[in-house]
């Protein structure tokens, strides 16, 4: 494999992984249809304290599918000076 082809392939793989790792935001936990292993989804349903949002993660595999875990994490908004 030529070095140019290997570099293009690595850039393509990196771009795909960066897109998949980006967390989505939904309004209700019931809106999460197909949670994958390792995926993180932010749920803005008002159950966490001010300045935080619920993060639902696909934590491990079981016989019934992906096990979900959730916790409140800091809400990242636009940075201000």
mmCIF file with all atom_site columns, C-alpha atoms in Angstrom:
data_model
loop_
_atom_site.group_PDB
_atom_site.id
_atom_site.type_symbol
_atom_site.label_atom_id
_atom_site.label_alt_id
_atom_site.label_comp_id
_atom_site.label_asym_id
_atom_site.label_entity_id
_atom_site.label_seq_id
_atom_site.pdbx_PDB_ins_code
_atom_site.Cartn_x
_atom_site.Cartn_y
_atom_site.Cartn_z
_atom_site.occupancy
_atom_site.B_iso_or_equiv
_atom_site.pdbx_formal_charge
_atom_site.auth_seq_id
_atom_site.auth_comp_id
_atom_site.auth_asym_id
_atom_site.auth_atom_id
_atom_site.pdbx_PDB_model_num
ATOM 1  C CA . UNK A 1 1  ? 0.000   0.000   0.000  1.00 0.00 ? 1  UNK A CA 1
ATOM 2  C CA . UNK A 1 2  ? 1.429   3.356   -0.985 1.00 0.00 ? 2  UNK A CA 1
ATOM 3  C CA . UNK A 1 3  ? 2.021   6.008   1.730  1.00 0.00 ? 3  UNK A CA 1
ATOM 4  C CA . UNK A 1 4  ? -0.450  8.389   0.061  1.00 0.00 ? 4  UNK A CA 1
ATOM 5  C CA . UNK A 1 5  ? -3.182  5.756   0.003  1.00 0.00 ? 5  UNK A CA 1
ATOM 6  C CA . UNK A 1 6  ? -2.494  4.844   3.657  1.00 0.00 ? 6  UNK A CA 1
ATOM 7  C CA . UNK A 1 7  ? -2.676  8.515   4.681  1.00 0.00 ? 7  UNK A CA 1
ATOM 8  C CA . UNK A 1 8  ? -5.985  9.005   2.856  1.00 0.00 ? 8  UNK A CA 1
ATOM 9  C CA . UNK A 1 9  ? -7.407  5.881   4.470  1.00 0.00 ? 9  UNK A CA 1
ATOM 10 C CA . UNK A 1 10 ? -6.364  6.985   7.959  1.00 0.00 ? 10 UNK A CA 1
ATOM 11 C CA . UNK A 1 11 ? -7.923  10.440  7.443  1.00 0.00 ? 11 UNK A CA 1
ATOM 12 C CA . UNK A 1 12 ? -11.162 8.839   6.272  1.00 0.00 ? 12 UNK A CA 1
ATOM 13 C CA . UNK A 1 13 ? -11.299 6.497   9.276  1.00 0.00 ? 13 UNK A CA 1
ATOM 14 C CA . UNK A 1 14 ? -10.555 9.368   11.678 1.00 0.00 ? 14 UNK A CA 1
ATOM 15 C CA . UNK A 1 15 ? -13.345 11.470  10.195 1.00 0.00 ? 15 UNK A CA 1
ATOM 16 C CA . UNK A 1 16 ? -15.836 8.617   10.524 1.00 0.00 ? 16 UNK A CA 1
ATOM 17 C CA . UNK A 1 17 ? -14.895 7.972   14.156 1.00 0.00 ? 17 UNK A CA 1
ATOM 18 C CA . UNK A 1 18 ? -15.100 11.659  15.049 1.00 0.00 ? 18 UNK A CA 1
ATOM 19 C CA . UNK A 1 19 ? -18.588 11.869  13.569 1.00 0.00 ? 19 UNK A CA 1
ATOM 20 C CA . UNK A 1 20 ? -19.772 8.753   15.421 1.00 0.00 ? 20 UNK A CA 1
ATOM 21 C CA . UNK A 1 21 ? -18.375 9.945   18.757 1.00 0.00 ? 21 UNK A CA 1
ATOM 22 C CA . UNK A 1 22 ? -20.328 13.214  18.728 1.00 0.00 ? 22 UNK A CA 1
ATOM 23 C CA . UNK A 1 23 ? -23.108 13.128  21.345 1.00 0.00 ? 23 UNK A CA 1
ATOM 24 C CA . UNK A 1 24 ? -26.673 13.868  20.234 1.00 0.00 ? 24 UNK A CA 1
ATOM 25 C CA . UNK A 1 25 ? -29.275 15.740  22.314 1.00 0.00 ? 25 UNK A CA 1
ATOM 26 C CA . UNK A 1 26 ? -32.905 14.655  22.678 1.00 0.00 ? 26 UNK A CA 1
ATOM 27 C CA . UNK A 1 27 ? -35.810 15.946  24.764 1.00 0.00 ? 27 UNK A CA 1
ATOM 28 C CA . UNK A 1 28 ? -36.943 12.656  26.337 1.00 0.00 ? 28 UNK A CA 1
ATOM 29 C CA . UNK A 1 29 ? -35.180 9.405   27.172 1.00 0.00 ? 29 UNK A CA 1
ATOM 30 C CA . UNK A 1 30 ? -37.926 7.518   25.315 1.00 0.00 ? 30 UNK A CA 1
ATOM 31 C CA . UNK A 1 31 ? -36.755 9.218   22.092 1.00 0.00 ? 31 UNK A CA 1
ATOM 32 C CA . UNK A 1 32 ? -33.548 7.131   22.149 1.00 0.00 ? 32 UNK A CA 1
ATOM 33 C CA . UNK A 1 33 ? -34.461 4.268   19.835 1.00 0.00 ? 33 UNK A CA 1
ATOM 34 C CA . UNK A 1 34 ? -31.278 2.375   19.031 1.00 0.00 ? 34 UNK A CA 1
ATOM 35 C CA . UNK A 1 35 ? -28.513 2.994   21.588 1.00 0.00 ? 35 UNK A CA 1
ATOM 36 C CA . UNK A 1 36 ? -25.210 1.423   20.590 1.00 0.00 ? 36 UNK A CA 1
ATOM 37 C CA . UNK A 1 37 ? -22.424 0.201   22.842 1.00 0.00 ? 37 UNK A CA 1
ATOM 38 C CA . UNK A 1 38 ? -20.300 3.195   23.888 1.00 0.00 ? 38 UNK A CA 1
ATOM 39 C CA . UNK A 1 39 ? -22.709 5.770   22.444 1.00 0.00 ? 39 UNK A CA 1
ATOM 40 C CA . UNK A 1 40 ? -23.580 8.840   24.539 1.00 0.00 ? 40 UNK A CA 1
ATOM 41 C CA . UNK A 1 41 ? -26.830 10.765  24.214 1.00 0.00 ? 41 UNK A CA 1
ATOM 42 C CA . UNK A 1 42 ? -27.651 13.970  26.104 1.00 0.00 ? 42 UNK A CA 1
ATOM 43 C CA . UNK A 1 43 ? -31.243 14.091  27.395 1.00 0.00 ? 43 UNK A CA 1
ATOM 44 C CA . UNK A 1 44 ? -32.616 17.525  28.259 1.00 0.00 ? 44 UNK A CA 1
ATOM 45 C CA . UNK A 1 45 ? -35.722 16.487  30.217 1.00 0.00 ? 45 UNK A CA 1
ATOM 46 C CA . UNK A 1 46 ? -35.305 18.697  33.303 1.00 0.00 ? 46 UNK A CA 1
ATOM 47 C CA . UNK A 1 47 ? -34.454 15.887  35.729 1.00 0.00 ? 47 UNK A CA 1
ATOM 48 C CA . UNK A 1 48 ? -30.946 17.197  36.506 1.00 0.00 ? 48 UNK A CA 1
ATOM 49 C CA . UNK A 1 49 ? -30.034 20.344  38.504 1.00 0.00 ? 49 UNK A CA 1
ATOM 50 C CA . UNK A 1 50 ? -29.501 23.713  36.831 1.00 0.00 ? 50 UNK A CA 1
ATOM 51 C CA . UNK A 1 51 ? -26.422 23.785  34.602 1.00 0.00 ? 51 UNK A CA 1
ATOM 52 C CA . UNK A 1 52 ? -26.463 20.006  34.097 1.00 0.00 ? 52 UNK A CA 1
ATOM 53 C CA . UNK A 1 53 ? -27.988 17.599  31.597 1.00 0.00 ? 53 UNK A CA 1
ATOM 54 C CA . UNK A 1 54 ? -28.600 13.834  31.760 1.00 0.00 ? 54 UNK A CA 1
ATOM 55 C CA . UNK A 1 55 ? -26.107 11.717  29.817 1.00 0.00 ? 55 UNK A CA 1
ATOM 56 C CA . UNK A 1 56 ? -27.332 8.250   28.803 1.00 0.00 ? 56 UNK A CA 1
ATOM 57 C CA . UNK A 1 57 ? -24.606 5.788   27.781 1.00 0.00 ? 57 UNK A CA 1
ATOM 58 C CA . UNK A 1 58 ? -24.632 2.325   26.260 1.00 0.00 ? 58 UNK A CA 1
ATOM 59 C CA . UNK A 1 59 ? -22.395 0.786   28.909 1.00 0.00 ? 59 UNK A CA 1
ATOM 60 C CA . UNK A 1 60 ? -22.269 -2.980  28.330 1.00 0.00 ? 60 UNK A CA 1
ATOM 61 C CA . UNK A 1 61 ? -23.859 -5.862  26.468 1.00 0.00 ? 61 UNK A CA 1
ATOM 62 C CA . UNK A 1 62 ? -26.338 -8.254  28.050 1.00 0.00 ? 62 UNK A CA 1
ATOM 63 C CA . UNK A 1 63 ? -28.554 -11.045 26.743 1.00 0.00 ? 63 UNK A CA 1
ATOM 64 C CA . UNK A 1 64 ? -31.311 -8.493  26.076 1.00 0.00 ? 64 UNK A CA 1
ATOM 65 C CA . UNK A 1 65 ? -29.086 -5.944  24.314 1.00 0.00 ? 65 UNK A CA 1
ATOM 66 C CA . UNK A 1 66 ? -27.202 -2.822  25.376 1.00 0.00 ? 66 UNK A CA 1
ATOM 67 C CA . UNK A 1 67 ? -27.488 -1.850  29.056 1.00 0.00 ? 67 UNK A CA 1
ATOM 68 C CA . UNK A 1 68 ? -28.145 1.878   29.598 1.00 0.00 ? 68 UNK A CA 1
ATOM 69 C CA . UNK A 1 69 ? -26.617 3.941   32.393 1.00 0.00 ? 69 UNK A CA 1
ATOM 70 C CA . UNK A 1 70 ? -27.316 7.597   33.079 1.00 0.00 ? 70 UNK A CA 1
ATOM 71 C CA . UNK A 1 71 ? -25.818 10.398  35.131 1.00 0.00 ? 71 UNK A CA 1
ATOM 72 C CA . UNK A 1 72 ? -25.999 14.185  35.327 1.00 0.00 ? 72 UNK A CA 1
ATOM 73 C CA . UNK A 1 73 ? -23.066 15.957  33.679 1.00 0.00 ? 73 UNK A CA 1
ATOM 74 C CA . UNK A 1 74 ? -22.154 19.605  33.183 1.00 0.00 ? 74 UNK A CA 1
ATOM 75 C CA . UNK A 1 75 ? -24.025 21.298  30.354 1.00 0.00 ? 75 UNK A CA 1
ATOM 76 C CA . UNK A 1 76 ? -21.597 22.700  27.808 1.00 0.00 ? 76 UNK A CA 1
ATOM 77 C CA . UNK A 1 77 ? -22.963 25.791  26.137 1.00 0.00 ? 77 UNK A CA 1
ATOM 78 C CA . UNK A 1 78 ? -21.384 28.583  24.156 1.00 0.00 ? 78 UNK A CA 1
ATOM 79 C CA . UNK A 1 79 ? -18.325 30.004  25.901 1.00 0.00 ? 79 UNK A CA 1
ATOM 80 C CA . UNK A 1 80 ? -18.554 33.601  27.035 1.00 0.00 ? 80 UNK A CA 1
ATOM 81 C CA . UNK A 1 81 ? -15.871 36.055  28.041 1.00 0.00 ? 81 UNK A CA 1
#
